[in-house]
Short mmCIF file of C-alpha atoms and ligand atoms in Angstrom, two decimals:
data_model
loop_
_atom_site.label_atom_id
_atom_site.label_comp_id
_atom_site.label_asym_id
_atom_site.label_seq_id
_atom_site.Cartn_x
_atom_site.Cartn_y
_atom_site.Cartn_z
CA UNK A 1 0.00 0.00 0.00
CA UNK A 2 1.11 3.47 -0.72
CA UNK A 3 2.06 5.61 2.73
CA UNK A 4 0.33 8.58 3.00
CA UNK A 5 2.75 11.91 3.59
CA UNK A 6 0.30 13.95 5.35
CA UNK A 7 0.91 11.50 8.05
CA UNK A 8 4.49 12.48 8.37
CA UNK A 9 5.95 14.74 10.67
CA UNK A 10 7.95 17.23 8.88
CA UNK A 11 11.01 15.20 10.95
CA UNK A 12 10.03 11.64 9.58
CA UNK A 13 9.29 13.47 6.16
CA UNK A 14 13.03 14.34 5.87
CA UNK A 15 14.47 11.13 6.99
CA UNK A 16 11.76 9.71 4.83
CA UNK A 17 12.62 11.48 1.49
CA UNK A 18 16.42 11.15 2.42
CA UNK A 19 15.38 7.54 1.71
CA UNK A 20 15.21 8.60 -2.06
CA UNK A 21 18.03 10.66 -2.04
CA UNK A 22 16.32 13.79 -1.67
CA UNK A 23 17.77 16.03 0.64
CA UNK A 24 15.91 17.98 3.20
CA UNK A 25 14.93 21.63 1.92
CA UNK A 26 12.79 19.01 -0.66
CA UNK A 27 11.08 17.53 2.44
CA UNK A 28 10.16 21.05 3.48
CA UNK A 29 9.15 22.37 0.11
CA UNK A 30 6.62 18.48 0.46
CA UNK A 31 5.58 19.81 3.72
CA UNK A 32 4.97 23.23 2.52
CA UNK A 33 2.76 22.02 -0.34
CA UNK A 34 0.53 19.64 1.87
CA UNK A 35 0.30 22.59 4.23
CA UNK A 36 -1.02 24.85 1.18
CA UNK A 37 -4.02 22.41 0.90
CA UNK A 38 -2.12 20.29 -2.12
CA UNK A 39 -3.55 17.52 -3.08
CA UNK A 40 -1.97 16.17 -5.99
CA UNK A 41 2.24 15.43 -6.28
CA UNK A 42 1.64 17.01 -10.07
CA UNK A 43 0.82 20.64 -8.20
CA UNK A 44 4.71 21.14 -6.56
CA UNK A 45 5.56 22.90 -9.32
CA UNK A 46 8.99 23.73 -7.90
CA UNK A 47 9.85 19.66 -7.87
CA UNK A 48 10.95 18.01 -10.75
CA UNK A 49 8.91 16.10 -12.96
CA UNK A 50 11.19 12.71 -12.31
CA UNK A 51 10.68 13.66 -8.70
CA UNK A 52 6.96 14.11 -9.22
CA UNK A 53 7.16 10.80 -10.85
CA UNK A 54 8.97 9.44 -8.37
CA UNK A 55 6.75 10.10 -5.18
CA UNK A 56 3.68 9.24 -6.95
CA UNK A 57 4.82 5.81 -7.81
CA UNK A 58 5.23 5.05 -3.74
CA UNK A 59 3.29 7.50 -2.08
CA UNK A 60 -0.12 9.12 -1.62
CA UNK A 61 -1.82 12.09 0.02
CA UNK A 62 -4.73 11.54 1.81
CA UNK A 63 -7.72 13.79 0.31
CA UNK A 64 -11.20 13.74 2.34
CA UNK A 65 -14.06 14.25 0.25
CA UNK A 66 -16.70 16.94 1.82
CA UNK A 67 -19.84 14.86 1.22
CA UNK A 68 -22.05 17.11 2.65
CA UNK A 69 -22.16 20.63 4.35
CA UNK A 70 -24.72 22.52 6.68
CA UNK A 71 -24.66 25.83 8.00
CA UNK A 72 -26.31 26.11 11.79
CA UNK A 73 -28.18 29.33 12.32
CA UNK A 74 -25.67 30.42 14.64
CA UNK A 75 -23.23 30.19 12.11
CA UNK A 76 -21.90 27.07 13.14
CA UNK A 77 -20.99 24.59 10.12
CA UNK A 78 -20.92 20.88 9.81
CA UNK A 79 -19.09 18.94 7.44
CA UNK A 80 -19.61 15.34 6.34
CA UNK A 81 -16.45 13.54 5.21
CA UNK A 82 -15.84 10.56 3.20
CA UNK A 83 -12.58 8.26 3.54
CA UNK A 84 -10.45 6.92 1.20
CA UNK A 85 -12.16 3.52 2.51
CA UNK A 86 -15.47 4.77 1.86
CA UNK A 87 -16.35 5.18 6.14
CA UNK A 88 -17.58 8.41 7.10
CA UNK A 89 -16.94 11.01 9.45
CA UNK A 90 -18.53 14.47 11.07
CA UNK A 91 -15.86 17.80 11.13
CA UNK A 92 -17.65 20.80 12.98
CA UNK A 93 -16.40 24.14 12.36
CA UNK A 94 -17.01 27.46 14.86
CA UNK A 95 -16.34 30.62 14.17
CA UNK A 96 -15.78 32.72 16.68
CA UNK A 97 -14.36 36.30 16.93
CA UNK A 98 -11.20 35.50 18.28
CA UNK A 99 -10.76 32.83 14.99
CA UNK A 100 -12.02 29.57 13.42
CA UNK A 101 -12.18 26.68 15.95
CA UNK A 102 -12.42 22.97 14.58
CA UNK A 103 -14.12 19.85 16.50
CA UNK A 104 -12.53 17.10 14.82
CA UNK A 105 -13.14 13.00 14.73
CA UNK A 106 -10.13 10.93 16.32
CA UNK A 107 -11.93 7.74 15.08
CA UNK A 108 -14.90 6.14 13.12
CA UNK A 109 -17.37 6.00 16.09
CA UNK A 110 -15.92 4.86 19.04
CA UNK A 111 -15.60 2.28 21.63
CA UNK A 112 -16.33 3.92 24.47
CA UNK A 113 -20.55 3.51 24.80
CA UNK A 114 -21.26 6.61 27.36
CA UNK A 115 -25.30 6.25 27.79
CA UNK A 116 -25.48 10.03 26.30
CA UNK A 117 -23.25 10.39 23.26
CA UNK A 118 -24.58 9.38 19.68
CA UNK A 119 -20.74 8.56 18.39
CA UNK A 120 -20.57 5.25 20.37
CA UNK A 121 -23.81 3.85 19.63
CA UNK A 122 -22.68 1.96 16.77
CA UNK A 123 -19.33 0.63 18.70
CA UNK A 124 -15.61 1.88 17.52
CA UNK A 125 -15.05 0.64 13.41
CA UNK A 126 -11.25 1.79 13.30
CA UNK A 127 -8.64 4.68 14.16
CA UNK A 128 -8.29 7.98 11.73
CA UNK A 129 -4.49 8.35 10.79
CA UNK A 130 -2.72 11.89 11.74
CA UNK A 131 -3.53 12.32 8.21
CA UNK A 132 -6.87 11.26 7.56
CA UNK A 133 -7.26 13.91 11.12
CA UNK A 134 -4.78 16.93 9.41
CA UNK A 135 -7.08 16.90 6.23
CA UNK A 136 -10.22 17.67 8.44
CA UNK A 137 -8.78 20.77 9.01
CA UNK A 138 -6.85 21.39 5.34
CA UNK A 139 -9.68 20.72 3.58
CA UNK A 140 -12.41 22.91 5.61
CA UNK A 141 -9.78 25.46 5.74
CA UNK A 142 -9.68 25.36 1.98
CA UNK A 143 -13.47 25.69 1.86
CA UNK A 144 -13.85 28.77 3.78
CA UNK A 145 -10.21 30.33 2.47
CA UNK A 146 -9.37 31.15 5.78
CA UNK A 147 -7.16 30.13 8.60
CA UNK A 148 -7.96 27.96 11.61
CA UNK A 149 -6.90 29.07 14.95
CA UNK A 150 -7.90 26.60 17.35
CA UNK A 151 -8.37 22.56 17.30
CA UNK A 152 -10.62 20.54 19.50
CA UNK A 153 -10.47 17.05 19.05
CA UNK A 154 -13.85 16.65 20.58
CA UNK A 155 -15.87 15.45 17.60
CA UNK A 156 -16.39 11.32 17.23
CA UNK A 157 -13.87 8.74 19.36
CA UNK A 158 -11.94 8.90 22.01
CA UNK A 159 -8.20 10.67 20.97
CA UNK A 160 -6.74 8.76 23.77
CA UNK A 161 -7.25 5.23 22.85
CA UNK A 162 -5.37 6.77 19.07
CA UNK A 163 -2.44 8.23 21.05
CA UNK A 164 0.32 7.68 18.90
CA UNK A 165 -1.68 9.34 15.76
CA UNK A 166 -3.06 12.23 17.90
CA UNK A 167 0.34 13.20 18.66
CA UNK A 168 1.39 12.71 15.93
CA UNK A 169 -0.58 14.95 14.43
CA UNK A 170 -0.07 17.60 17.48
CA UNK A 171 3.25 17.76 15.88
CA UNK A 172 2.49 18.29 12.78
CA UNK A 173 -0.56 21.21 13.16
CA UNK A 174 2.23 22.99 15.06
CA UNK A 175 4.86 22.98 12.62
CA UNK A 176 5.90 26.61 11.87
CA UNK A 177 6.41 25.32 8.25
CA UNK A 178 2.68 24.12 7.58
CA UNK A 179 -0.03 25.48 9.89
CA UNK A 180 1.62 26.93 12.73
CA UNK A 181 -1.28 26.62 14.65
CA UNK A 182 -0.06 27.23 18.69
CA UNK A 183 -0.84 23.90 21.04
CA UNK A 184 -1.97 26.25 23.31
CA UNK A 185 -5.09 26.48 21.25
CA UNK A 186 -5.41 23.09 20.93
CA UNK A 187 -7.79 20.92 23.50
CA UNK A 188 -7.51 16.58 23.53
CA UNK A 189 -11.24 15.67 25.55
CA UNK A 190 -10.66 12.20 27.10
CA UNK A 191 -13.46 10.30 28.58
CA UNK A 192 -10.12 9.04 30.63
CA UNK A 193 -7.91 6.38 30.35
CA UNK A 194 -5.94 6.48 32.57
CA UNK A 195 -2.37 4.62 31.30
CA UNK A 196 -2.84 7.25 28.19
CA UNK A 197 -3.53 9.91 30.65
CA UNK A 198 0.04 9.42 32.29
CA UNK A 199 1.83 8.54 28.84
CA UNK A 200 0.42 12.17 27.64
CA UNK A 201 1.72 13.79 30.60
CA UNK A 202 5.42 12.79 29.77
CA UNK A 203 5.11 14.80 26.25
CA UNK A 204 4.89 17.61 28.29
CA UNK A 205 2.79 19.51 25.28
CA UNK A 206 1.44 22.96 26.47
CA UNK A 207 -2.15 21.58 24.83
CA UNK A 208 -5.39 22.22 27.31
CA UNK A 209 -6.68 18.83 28.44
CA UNK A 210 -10.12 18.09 29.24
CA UNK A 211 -11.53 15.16 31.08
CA UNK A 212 -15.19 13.82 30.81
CA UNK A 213 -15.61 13.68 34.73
CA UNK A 214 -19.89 14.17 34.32
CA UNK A 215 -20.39 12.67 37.84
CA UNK A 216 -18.76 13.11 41.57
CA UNK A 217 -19.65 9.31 42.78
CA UNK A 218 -18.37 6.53 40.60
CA UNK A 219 -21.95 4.30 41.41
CA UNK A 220 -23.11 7.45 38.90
CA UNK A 221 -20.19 7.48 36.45
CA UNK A 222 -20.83 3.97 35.89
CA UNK A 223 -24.18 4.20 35.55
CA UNK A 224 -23.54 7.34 32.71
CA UNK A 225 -19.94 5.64 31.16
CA UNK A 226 -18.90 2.08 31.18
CA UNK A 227 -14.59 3.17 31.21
CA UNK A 228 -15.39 4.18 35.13
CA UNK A 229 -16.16 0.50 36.01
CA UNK A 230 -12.29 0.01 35.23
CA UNK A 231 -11.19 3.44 36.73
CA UNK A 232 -12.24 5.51 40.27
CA UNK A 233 -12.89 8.58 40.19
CA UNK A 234 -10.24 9.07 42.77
CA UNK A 235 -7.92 7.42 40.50
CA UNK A 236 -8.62 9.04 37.91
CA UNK A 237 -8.28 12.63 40.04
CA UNK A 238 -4.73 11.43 40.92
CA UNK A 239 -3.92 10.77 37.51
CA UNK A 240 -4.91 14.36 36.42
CA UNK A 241 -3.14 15.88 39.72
CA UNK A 242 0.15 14.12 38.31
CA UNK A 243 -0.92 15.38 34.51
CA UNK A 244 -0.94 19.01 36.32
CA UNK A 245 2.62 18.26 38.12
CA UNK A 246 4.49 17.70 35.30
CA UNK A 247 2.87 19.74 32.46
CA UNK A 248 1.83 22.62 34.58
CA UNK A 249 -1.24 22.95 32.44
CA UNK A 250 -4.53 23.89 34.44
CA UNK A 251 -7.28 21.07 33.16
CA UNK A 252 -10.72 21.14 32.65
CA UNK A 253 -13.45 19.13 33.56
CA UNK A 254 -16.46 18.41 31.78
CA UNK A 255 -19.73 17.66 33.63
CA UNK A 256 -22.27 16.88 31.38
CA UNK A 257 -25.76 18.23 32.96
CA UNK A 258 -28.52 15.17 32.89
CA UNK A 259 -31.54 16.42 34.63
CA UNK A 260 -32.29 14.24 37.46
CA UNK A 261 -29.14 11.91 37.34
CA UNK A 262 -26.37 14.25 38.17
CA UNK A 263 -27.24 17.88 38.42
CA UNK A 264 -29.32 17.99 41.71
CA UNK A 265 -26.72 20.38 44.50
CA UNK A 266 -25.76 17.17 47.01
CA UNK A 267 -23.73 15.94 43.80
CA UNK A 268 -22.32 19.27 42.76
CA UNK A 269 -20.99 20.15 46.41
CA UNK A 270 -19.44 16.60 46.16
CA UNK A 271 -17.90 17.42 42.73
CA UNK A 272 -16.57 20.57 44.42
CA UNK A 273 -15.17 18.98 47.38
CA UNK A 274 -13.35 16.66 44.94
CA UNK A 275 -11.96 19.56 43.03
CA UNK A 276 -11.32 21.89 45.97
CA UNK A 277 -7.72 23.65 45.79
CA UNK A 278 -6.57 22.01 41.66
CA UNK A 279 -5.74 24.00 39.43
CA UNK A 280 -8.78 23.06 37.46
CA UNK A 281 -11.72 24.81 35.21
CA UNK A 282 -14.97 23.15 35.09
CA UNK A 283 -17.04 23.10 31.99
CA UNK A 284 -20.67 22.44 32.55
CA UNK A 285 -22.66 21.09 29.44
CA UNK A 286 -25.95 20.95 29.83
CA UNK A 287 -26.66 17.91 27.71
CA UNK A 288 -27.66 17.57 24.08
CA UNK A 289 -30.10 15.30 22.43
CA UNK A 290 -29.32 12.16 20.90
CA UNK A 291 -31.25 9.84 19.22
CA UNK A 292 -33.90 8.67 21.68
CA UNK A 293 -32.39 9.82 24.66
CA UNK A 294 -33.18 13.15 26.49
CA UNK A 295 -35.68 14.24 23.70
CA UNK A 296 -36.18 17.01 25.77
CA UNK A 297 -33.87 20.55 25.31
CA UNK A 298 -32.53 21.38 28.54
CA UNK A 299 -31.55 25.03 28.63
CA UNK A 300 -28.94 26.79 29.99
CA UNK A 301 -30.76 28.63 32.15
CA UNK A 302 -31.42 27.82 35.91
CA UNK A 303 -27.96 25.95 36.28
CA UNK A 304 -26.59 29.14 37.34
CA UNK A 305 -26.57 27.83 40.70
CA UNK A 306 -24.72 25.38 39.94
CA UNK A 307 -21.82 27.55 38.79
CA UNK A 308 -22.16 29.08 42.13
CA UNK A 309 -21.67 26.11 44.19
CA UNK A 310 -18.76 25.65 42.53
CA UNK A 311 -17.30 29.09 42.99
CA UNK A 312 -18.18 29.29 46.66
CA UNK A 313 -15.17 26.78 46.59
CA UNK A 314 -12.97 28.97 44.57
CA UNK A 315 -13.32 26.58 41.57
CA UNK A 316 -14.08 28.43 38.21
CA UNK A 317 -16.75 27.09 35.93
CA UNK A 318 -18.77 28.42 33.37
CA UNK A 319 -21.61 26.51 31.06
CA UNK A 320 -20.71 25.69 27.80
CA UNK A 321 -22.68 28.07 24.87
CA UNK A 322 -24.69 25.22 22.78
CA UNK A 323 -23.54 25.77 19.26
CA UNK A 324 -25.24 24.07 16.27
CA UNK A 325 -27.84 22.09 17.73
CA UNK A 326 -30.22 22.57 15.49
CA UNK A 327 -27.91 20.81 12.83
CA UNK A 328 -27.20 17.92 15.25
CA UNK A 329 -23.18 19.43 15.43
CA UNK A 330 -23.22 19.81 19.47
CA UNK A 331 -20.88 18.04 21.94
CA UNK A 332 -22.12 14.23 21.96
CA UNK A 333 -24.46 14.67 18.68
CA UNK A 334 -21.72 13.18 15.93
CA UNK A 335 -21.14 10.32 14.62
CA UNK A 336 -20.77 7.74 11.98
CA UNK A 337 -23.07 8.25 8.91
CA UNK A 338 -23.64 5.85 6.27
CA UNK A 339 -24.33 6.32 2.39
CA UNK A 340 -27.82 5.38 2.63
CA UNK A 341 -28.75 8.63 5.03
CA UNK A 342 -28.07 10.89 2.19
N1 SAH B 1 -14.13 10.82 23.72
C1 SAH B 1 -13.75 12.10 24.23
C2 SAH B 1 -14.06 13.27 23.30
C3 SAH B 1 -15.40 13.35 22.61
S1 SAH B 1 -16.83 14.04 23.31
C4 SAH B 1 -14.36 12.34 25.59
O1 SAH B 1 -15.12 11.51 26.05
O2 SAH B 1 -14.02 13.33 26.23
C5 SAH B 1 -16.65 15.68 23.81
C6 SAH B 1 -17.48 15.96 25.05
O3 SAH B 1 -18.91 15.94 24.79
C7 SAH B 1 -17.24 14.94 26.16
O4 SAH B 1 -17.10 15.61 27.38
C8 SAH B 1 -18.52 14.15 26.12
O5 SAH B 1 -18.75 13.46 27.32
C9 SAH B 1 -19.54 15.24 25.84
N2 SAH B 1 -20.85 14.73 25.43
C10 SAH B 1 -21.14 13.56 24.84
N3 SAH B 1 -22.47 13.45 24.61
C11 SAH B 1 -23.04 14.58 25.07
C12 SAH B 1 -24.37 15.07 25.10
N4 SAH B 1 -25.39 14.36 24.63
N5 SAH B 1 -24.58 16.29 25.64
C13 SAH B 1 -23.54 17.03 26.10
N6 SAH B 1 -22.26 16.61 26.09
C14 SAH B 1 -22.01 15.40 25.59
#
């Protein structure tokens, strides 16, 4: 099979090409191209045409195919993405005034199976490569003509269990020679395994990591996501107290809001007993439709209170503005799609 290059870090790109004899600034000048939103090896016009030749013979570059597009009344767009092996994937793109923020898919549905979220409801079908991930972002970027500012891998799958792709691409989205964009503006979700959790940590990347924590008692986290049956939530706290240690990176927590099951004050004062004194942010989501379950919209209003429990013990929290409901493009409304939904 033909490797892909947008999978390459520009560092394995130059050992890669020095493979063929071609010496580095021709790595960069590869890069440089993919970066530019190129497609096709026949587009570097500055390599020669035996070169050309040459890569195309061994080599591919990953091209998504924008199946479909909406546009949310708040502005908010959804893209539907087909893959070279014919799966396909949901890319969410936000604009906001300080730039263009992407949610993008780490997998083909996903194998985690929280109660709430449409992307696991169909179980995990395989991994996106760093590339297959990069072109989410080349190719809406290319649709809109403008640059993207911030990344959120936050759309379908869990990043964690694809650790070695995710970073990977990290790498690569950073690159000052493609598209620069900071890691500070970058945010990996986990629902939060924990092995992955600690592996991260030793990267030490100055990325904003946010944990799925949507309960203060594990008997509830269970109940709401089957990964806390293998992990405490006090193990899982001391995983993200040593992810604090060595990246110095304040984390967030996301507590999805489920009228009834988790939002009444006895769990929230728990949750901020838990958090009390971490340098921690927590996210409140008041949860999103998916098919079947909670038909109902809960609003963001009335959980104020909420966000002052948590502030009484000096822990910041805000609730997360719903964007793109309306075109099923909130947090937990992705997922796989097939052919025959068109
Ligand atoms: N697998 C990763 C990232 C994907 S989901 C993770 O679990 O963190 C991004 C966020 O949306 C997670 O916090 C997830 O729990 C949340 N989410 C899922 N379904 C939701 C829903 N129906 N309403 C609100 N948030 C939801």
């Amino acid at each position: 099979m033909k490797k892909d290059l947008k999978s390459f870090t520009r560092k394995a790109l130059v050992k890669e090409m020095a493979s063929l004899n071609l010496p580095p600034y021709r790595a960069n000048q590869i890069f440089q191209w993919i970066h530019k939103g190129c497609n096709d090896f026949d587009e570097m016009t500055n390599l020669s045409k035996s070169m050309r030749d040459l890569l195309s013979r061994d080599y591919t570059l990953t091209a998504l195919e924008q199946v479909k597009k909406q546009i949310s009344q708040d502005g908010t767009e959804k893209y539907l993405f087909q893959l070279p092996d014919g799966e396909m994937i949901e890319t969410v793109l936000m604009r906001y005034k300080h730039g263009n923020s992407i949610c993008l898919s780490t997998q083909v549905g996903c194998a985690m199976g929280c109660q709430f979220c449409a992307s696991g409801m169909e179980g995990l079908v395989r991994n996106l490569s760093a590339g297959e991930m990069l072109d989410q972002i080349l190719s809406i970027s290319r649709s809109i003509a403008d640059r993207i500012s911030h990344v959120v891998l936050m759309g379908s799958g869990e990043p964690l269990q694809n650790l070695e792709e995710v970073v990977k691409l990290l790498n690569i989205i950073n690159d000052e020679e493609g598209l620069h964009i900071s890691l500070r503006h970058v945010t990996v979700s986990t629902c939060g395994l924990l092995p992955q959790i600690y592996q991260l940590a030793e990267y030490k990347l100055p990325i904003n990591l946010a944990i799925s924590l949507h309960a203060a008692s594990d008997d509830i986290r269970q109940n709401m996501m089957p990964i806390a049956r293998q992990y405490s939530i006090d193990e899982l706290l001391k995983a993200c107290d040593s992810y604090v240690e060595m990246t110095n990176r304040r984390i967030t927590y996301e507590y999805a809001l489920v009228p009834g099951v988790n939002d009444y004050p006895e769990e929230i004062q728990k949750l901020a007993q838990k958090l009390k004194g971490k340098l921690c942010h927590v996210n409140l989501i008041p949860v999103n439709p998916v098919d079947g379950v909670f038909p109902a919209h809960h609003r963001q209003e009335g959980y104020q209170h909420i966000v002052r429990i948590l502030e009484k013990q000096g822990i910041s929290a805000t609730i997360r503005r719903e964007l793109g409901a309306d075109i099923d493009a909130s947090c937990g409304q992705l997922k796989r799609r097939s052919k025959e939904e068109l």
